[in-house]
mmCIF file of C-alpha atoms in Angstrom:
data_model
loop_
_atom_site.group_PDB
_atom_site.id
_atom_site.type_symbol
_atom_site.label_atom_id
_atom_site.label_comp_id
_atom_site.label_asym_id
_atom_site.label_seq_id
_atom_site.Cartn_x
_atom_site.Cartn_y
_atom_site.Cartn_z
ATOM 1 C CA PRO A 1 38.024 -20.007 30.823
ATOM 2 C CA SER A 2 41.923 -19.917 31.007
ATOM 3 C CA CYS A 3 43.676 -17.093 29.081
ATOM 4 C CA ARG A 4 45.876 -19.969 27.330
ATOM 5 C CA SER A 5 42.596 -21.054 25.881
ATOM 6 C CA VAL A 6 40.723 -17.843 24.778
ATOM 7 C CA ARG A 7 40.784 -16.838 21.243
ATOM 8 C CA ALA A 8 42.428 -13.372 21.098
ATOM 9 C CA VAL A 9 42.994 -10.444 18.913
ATOM 10 C CA VAL A 10 46.045 -8.450 19.910
ATOM 11 C CA ILE A 11 45.995 -4.644 18.712
ATOM 12 C CA ARG A 12 49.377 -3.236 18.089
ATOM 13 C CA LEU A 13 49.716 0.676 17.427
ATOM 14 C CA GLU A 14 53.411 0.576 16.324
ATOM 15 C CA ASN A 15 54.052 2.340 13.110
ATOM 16 C CA ASN A 16 50.484 3.770 13.348
ATOM 17 C CA ILE A 17 51.321 7.340 12.080
ATOM 18 C CA PHE A 18 47.798 8.565 11.934
ATOM 19 C CA GLY A 19 46.082 10.840 14.576
ATOM 20 C CA LEU A 20 44.363 9.929 17.580
ATOM 21 C CA GLY A 21 40.854 10.176 16.080
ATOM 22 C CA ALA A 22 41.979 7.463 13.460
ATOM 23 C CA GLN A 23 43.565 5.342 15.942
ATOM 24 C CA ILE A 24 40.347 5.315 18.058
ATOM 25 C CA HIS A 25 38.625 4.502 14.881
ATOM 26 C CA LEU A 26 40.807 1.637 14.171
ATOM 27 C CA ILE A 27 40.810 0.221 17.650
ATOM 28 C CA SER A 28 36.875 0.518 17.478
ATOM 29 C CA LEU A 29 36.967 -1.482 14.255
ATOM 30 C CA VAL A 30 39.170 -4.420 15.733
ATOM 31 C CA ALA A 31 36.823 -4.248 18.995
ATOM 32 C CA SER A 32 33.783 -4.566 16.582
ATOM 33 C CA TYR A 33 35.590 -7.583 14.925
ATOM 34 C CA ALA A 34 36.416 -9.084 18.304
ATOM 35 C CA PHE A 35 32.958 -8.956 19.582
ATOM 36 C CA SER A 36 31.501 -10.409 16.407
ATOM 37 C CA THR A 37 33.781 -13.158 16.395
ATOM 38 C CA GLY A 38 33.906 -14.059 20.122
ATOM 39 C CA ARG A 39 37.724 -12.991 20.388
ATOM 40 C CA THR A 40 39.271 -11.364 23.510
ATOM 41 C CA LEU A 41 40.569 -8.156 22.590
ATOM 42 C CA LEU A 42 43.932 -7.097 23.938
ATOM 43 C CA ALA A 43 46.303 -4.395 23.606
ATOM 44 C CA ALA A 44 49.894 -5.201 23.144
ATOM 45 C CA ASP A 45 52.065 -5.481 26.471
ATOM 46 C CA GLU A 46 54.885 -3.799 24.650
ATOM 47 C CA ASP A 47 54.531 -1.497 21.742
ATOM 48 C CA ALA A 48 55.844 1.636 19.964
ATOM 49 C CA TRP A 49 52.703 3.658 20.373
ATOM 50 C CA TRP A 50 53.978 7.202 19.651
ATOM 51 C CA TYR A 51 51.561 8.660 22.137
ATOM 52 C CA ALA A 52 53.084 6.722 24.777
ATOM 53 C CA GLY A 53 55.951 8.880 24.828
ATOM 54 C CA GLU A 54 59.494 8.302 26.415
ATOM 55 C CA ALA A 55 58.372 8.199 30.065
ATOM 56 C CA CYS A 56 56.246 4.976 29.193
ATOM 57 C CA SER A 57 59.058 2.215 28.901
ATOM 58 C CA SER A 58 56.422 -0.358 27.427
ATOM 59 C CA GLY A 59 55.355 2.123 24.650
ATOM 60 C CA SER A 60 51.899 0.652 24.942
ATOM 61 C CA TYR A 61 48.271 1.625 25.274
ATOM 62 C CA HIS A 62 48.576 0.299 28.922
ATOM 63 C CA CYS A 63 50.671 3.445 29.771
ATOM 64 C CA TYR A 64 47.524 5.571 30.036
ATOM 65 C CA PHE A 65 44.461 3.343 29.833
ATOM 66 C CA GLU A 66 43.215 0.452 31.929
ATOM 67 C CA PRO A 67 43.692 -2.936 30.370
ATOM 68 C CA LEU A 68 40.998 -4.320 28.021
ATOM 69 C CA SER A 69 40.972 -7.760 29.712
ATOM 70 C CA LEU A 70 42.093 -9.749 32.588
ATOM 71 C CA CYS A 71 44.237 -11.663 30.128
ATOM 72 C CA THR A 72 47.522 -10.111 28.865
ATOM 73 C CA VAL A 73 49.600 -11.128 25.922
ATOM 74 C CA ARG A 74 52.476 -13.069 27.789
ATOM 75 C CA GLY A 75 53.038 -14.061 31.463
ATOM 76 C CA GLU A 76 50.894 -15.753 33.999
ATOM 77 C CA ASN A 77 47.521 -14.557 32.432
ATOM 78 C CA GLY A 78 48.915 -14.672 28.995
ATOM 79 C CA VAL A 79 47.174 -15.822 26.069
ATOM 80 C CA THR A 80 50.290 -17.227 24.329
ATOM 81 C CA SER A 81 53.512 -18.686 25.712
ATOM 82 C CA ARG A 82 55.525 -17.959 22.468
ATOM 83 C CA ALA A 83 58.737 -16.279 23.083
ATOM 84 C CA ASP A 84 58.394 -14.233 19.982
ATOM 85 C CA TRP A 85 54.762 -13.622 19.857
ATOM 86 C CA GLN A 86 55.158 -10.983 17.144
ATOM 87 C CA VAL A 87 55.166 -13.885 14.638
ATOM 88 C CA LEU A 88 51.511 -14.493 15.183
ATOM 89 C CA PRO A 89 49.384 -14.210 12.115
ATOM 90 C CA LEU A 90 48.093 -10.471 10.985
ATOM 91 C CA LEU A 91 44.342 -10.144 10.991
ATOM 92 C CA GLY A 92 43.117 -10.314 7.452
ATOM 93 C CA GLU A 93 45.755 -12.896 6.617
ATOM 94 C CA HIS A 94 44.722 -15.377 9.409
ATOM 95 C CA HIS A 95 42.795 -18.356 9.229
ATOM 96 C CA GLU A 96 39.613 -17.751 11.681
ATOM 97 C CA ASP A 97 39.078 -21.436 12.565
ATOM 98 C CA ARG A 98 42.762 -22.195 13.013
ATOM 99 C CA ASP A 99 44.726 -19.497 14.414
ATOM 100 C CA ARG A 100 43.689 -18.845 18.174
ATOM 101 C CA VAL A 101 45.838 -15.720 18.719
ATOM 102 C CA ILE A 102 46.185 -13.051 15.928
ATOM 103 C CA ILE A 103 47.668 -9.586 15.739
ATOM 104 C CA ALA A 104 45.739 -6.597 14.359
ATOM 105 C CA SER A 105 47.561 -3.454 13.386
ATOM 106 C CA VAL A 106 47.123 -0.472 10.869
ATOM 107 C CA GLU A 107 47.822 -3.036 8.130
ATOM 108 C CA SER A 108 44.444 -4.882 9.240
ATOM 109 C CA GLU A 109 42.294 -1.763 8.609
ATOM 110 C CA GLY A 110 41.666 -2.304 4.871
ATOM 111 C CA TRP A 111 40.548 -5.996 5.497
ATOM 112 C CA LEU A 112 38.210 -5.016 8.234
ATOM 113 C CA LYS A 113 36.734 -2.503 6.099
ATOM 114 C CA THR A 114 36.188 -4.668 3.116
ATOM 115 C CA ALA A 115 34.964 -7.752 5.505
ATOM 116 C CA GLY A 116 32.019 -5.263 6.610
ATOM 117 C CA TYR A 117 33.292 -4.362 10.218
ATOM 118 C CA ARG A 118 33.153 -0.598 9.230
ATOM 119 C CA ALA A 119 29.501 -0.618 9.425
ATOM 120 C CA ALA A 120 28.762 -3.601 11.608
ATOM 121 C CA VAL A 121 26.224 -3.437 14.393
ATOM 122 C CA PRO A 122 25.319 -6.545 16.133
ATOM 123 C CA THR A 123 21.712 -7.536 15.346
ATOM 124 C CA GLN A 124 20.367 -6.998 18.751
ATOM 125 C CA TYR A 125 21.487 -3.323 18.607
ATOM 126 C CA THR A 126 20.567 -2.454 15.285
ATOM 127 C CA ALA A 127 17.850 -0.380 16.226
ATOM 128 C CA MET A 128 20.248 1.909 18.299
ATOM 129 C CA GLY A 129 22.534 2.641 15.049
ATOM 130 C CA LEU A 130 26.173 2.507 14.115
ATOM 131 C CA LEU A 131 27.062 5.741 15.964
ATOM 132 C CA TRP A 132 25.688 4.434 19.338
ATOM 133 C CA TRP A 133 27.443 1.174 18.897
ATOM 134 C CA ARG A 134 30.562 2.671 18.043
ATOM 135 C CA ALA A 135 30.240 5.047 21.197
ATOM 136 C CA GLN A 136 29.645 2.005 23.214
ATOM 137 C CA LEU A 137 32.925 0.260 22.091
ATOM 138 C CA ILE A 138 34.770 3.498 22.683
ATOM 139 C CA LEU A 139 33.543 4.055 26.219
ATOM 140 C CA ARG A 140 34.560 0.573 27.132
ATOM 141 C CA LEU A 141 37.931 0.860 25.302
ATOM 142 C CA PHE A 142 39.040 4.101 26.569
ATOM 143 C CA ARG A 143 38.952 4.157 30.322
ATOM 144 C CA PRO A 144 42.012 6.337 31.466
ATOM 145 C CA ARG A 145 44.118 5.338 34.485
ATOM 146 C CA ASP A 146 43.433 7.498 37.664
ATOM 147 C CA PHE A 147 46.713 9.285 37.189
ATOM 148 C CA VAL A 148 45.683 10.349 33.872
ATOM 149 C CA LEU A 149 42.317 11.631 34.936
ATOM 150 C CA ALA A 150 43.980 13.401 37.799
ATOM 151 C CA HIS A 151 46.252 15.081 35.603
ATOM 152 C CA VAL A 152 43.599 16.086 32.897
ATOM 153 C CA ARG A 153 41.491 17.398 35.445
ATOM 154 C CA ALA A 154 44.158 19.613 37.210
ATOM 155 C CA THR A 155 45.620 20.859 34.015
ATOM 156 C CA SER A 156 42.183 21.506 32.501
ATOM 157 C CA LEU A 157 41.508 23.930 35.454
ATOM 158 C CA GLN A 158 44.564 25.963 34.476
ATOM 159 C CA ILE A 159 43.604 26.528 30.882
ATOM 160 C CA PRO A 160 41.943 29.881 30.346
ATOM 161 C CA TRP A 161 38.852 29.025 28.312
ATOM 162 C CA PRO A 162 37.281 31.745 26.660
ATOM 163 C CA GLN A 163 34.132 33.060 28.275
ATOM 164 C CA PRO A 164 31.250 32.990 27.440
ATOM 165 C CA TRP A 165 31.814 29.671 25.967
ATOM 166 C CA ASP A 166 28.885 30.093 23.392
ATOM 167 C CA GLU A 167 30.640 32.967 21.543
ATOM 168 C CA TRP A 168 33.928 31.216 21.458
ATOM 169 C CA TRP A 169 32.658 27.690 20.465
ATOM 170 C CA GLY A 170 30.309 29.500 17.793
ATOM 171 C CA SER A 171 27.127 27.680 18.672
ATOM 172 C CA SER A 172 25.129 30.749 17.290
ATOM 173 C CA ASN A 173 26.450 29.742 13.828
ATOM 174 C CA ARG A 174 25.180 26.370 14.181
ATOM 175 C CA GLY A 175 21.654 27.157 15.599
ATOM 176 C CA GLY A 176 22.552 27.178 19.351
ATOM 177 C CA GLY A 177 22.564 24.590 21.676
ATOM 178 C CA VAL A 178 24.194 21.530 21.894
ATOM 179 C CA GLY A 179 24.775 19.966 18.346
ATOM 180 C CA GLY A 180 22.991 22.953 16.776
ATOM 181 C CA GLN A 181 19.682 21.856 18.415
ATOM 182 C CA GLY A 182 18.393 25.180 19.143
ATOM 183 C CA GLY A 183 18.043 27.213 22.436
ATOM 184 C CA GLY A 184 20.795 29.793 21.803
#
């Protein structure tokens, strides 16, 4: 379908003062909602995400991660043609049947949790569990751009990680091995 006809939820990270882990949690909550309701998930084209930094003029998630969809908020593949798309209804204050494009932000988190999306797993994946489902969402949401991966790889080689790793990591305190599963 055309991007102008899809039902979408646009995540805005502006004013989200929490750490990266909390933001990943929020984005995965919104993704779970989008999956459950058949909405296309988009990140705001322009935002004020504090992790984006000054070098990123759009201030958005897109500075470092691949787009979540072929659709965009505005433009040729835009889901809306509104000049001021920021007046779109907020997730949790929207009308599911009437509002085609909605905004999700940190203010939506309480509604998402109350509505059950915190522990929601699609029926066909229930046997895999909540952790597996959230990991699948995160794997698909956080796809770093090539320049980010190259920078991370080059920089991580310069970090003087303590050796042996197990002594520094403290795996002997957890029973050894990965995740405390013995073997150490």
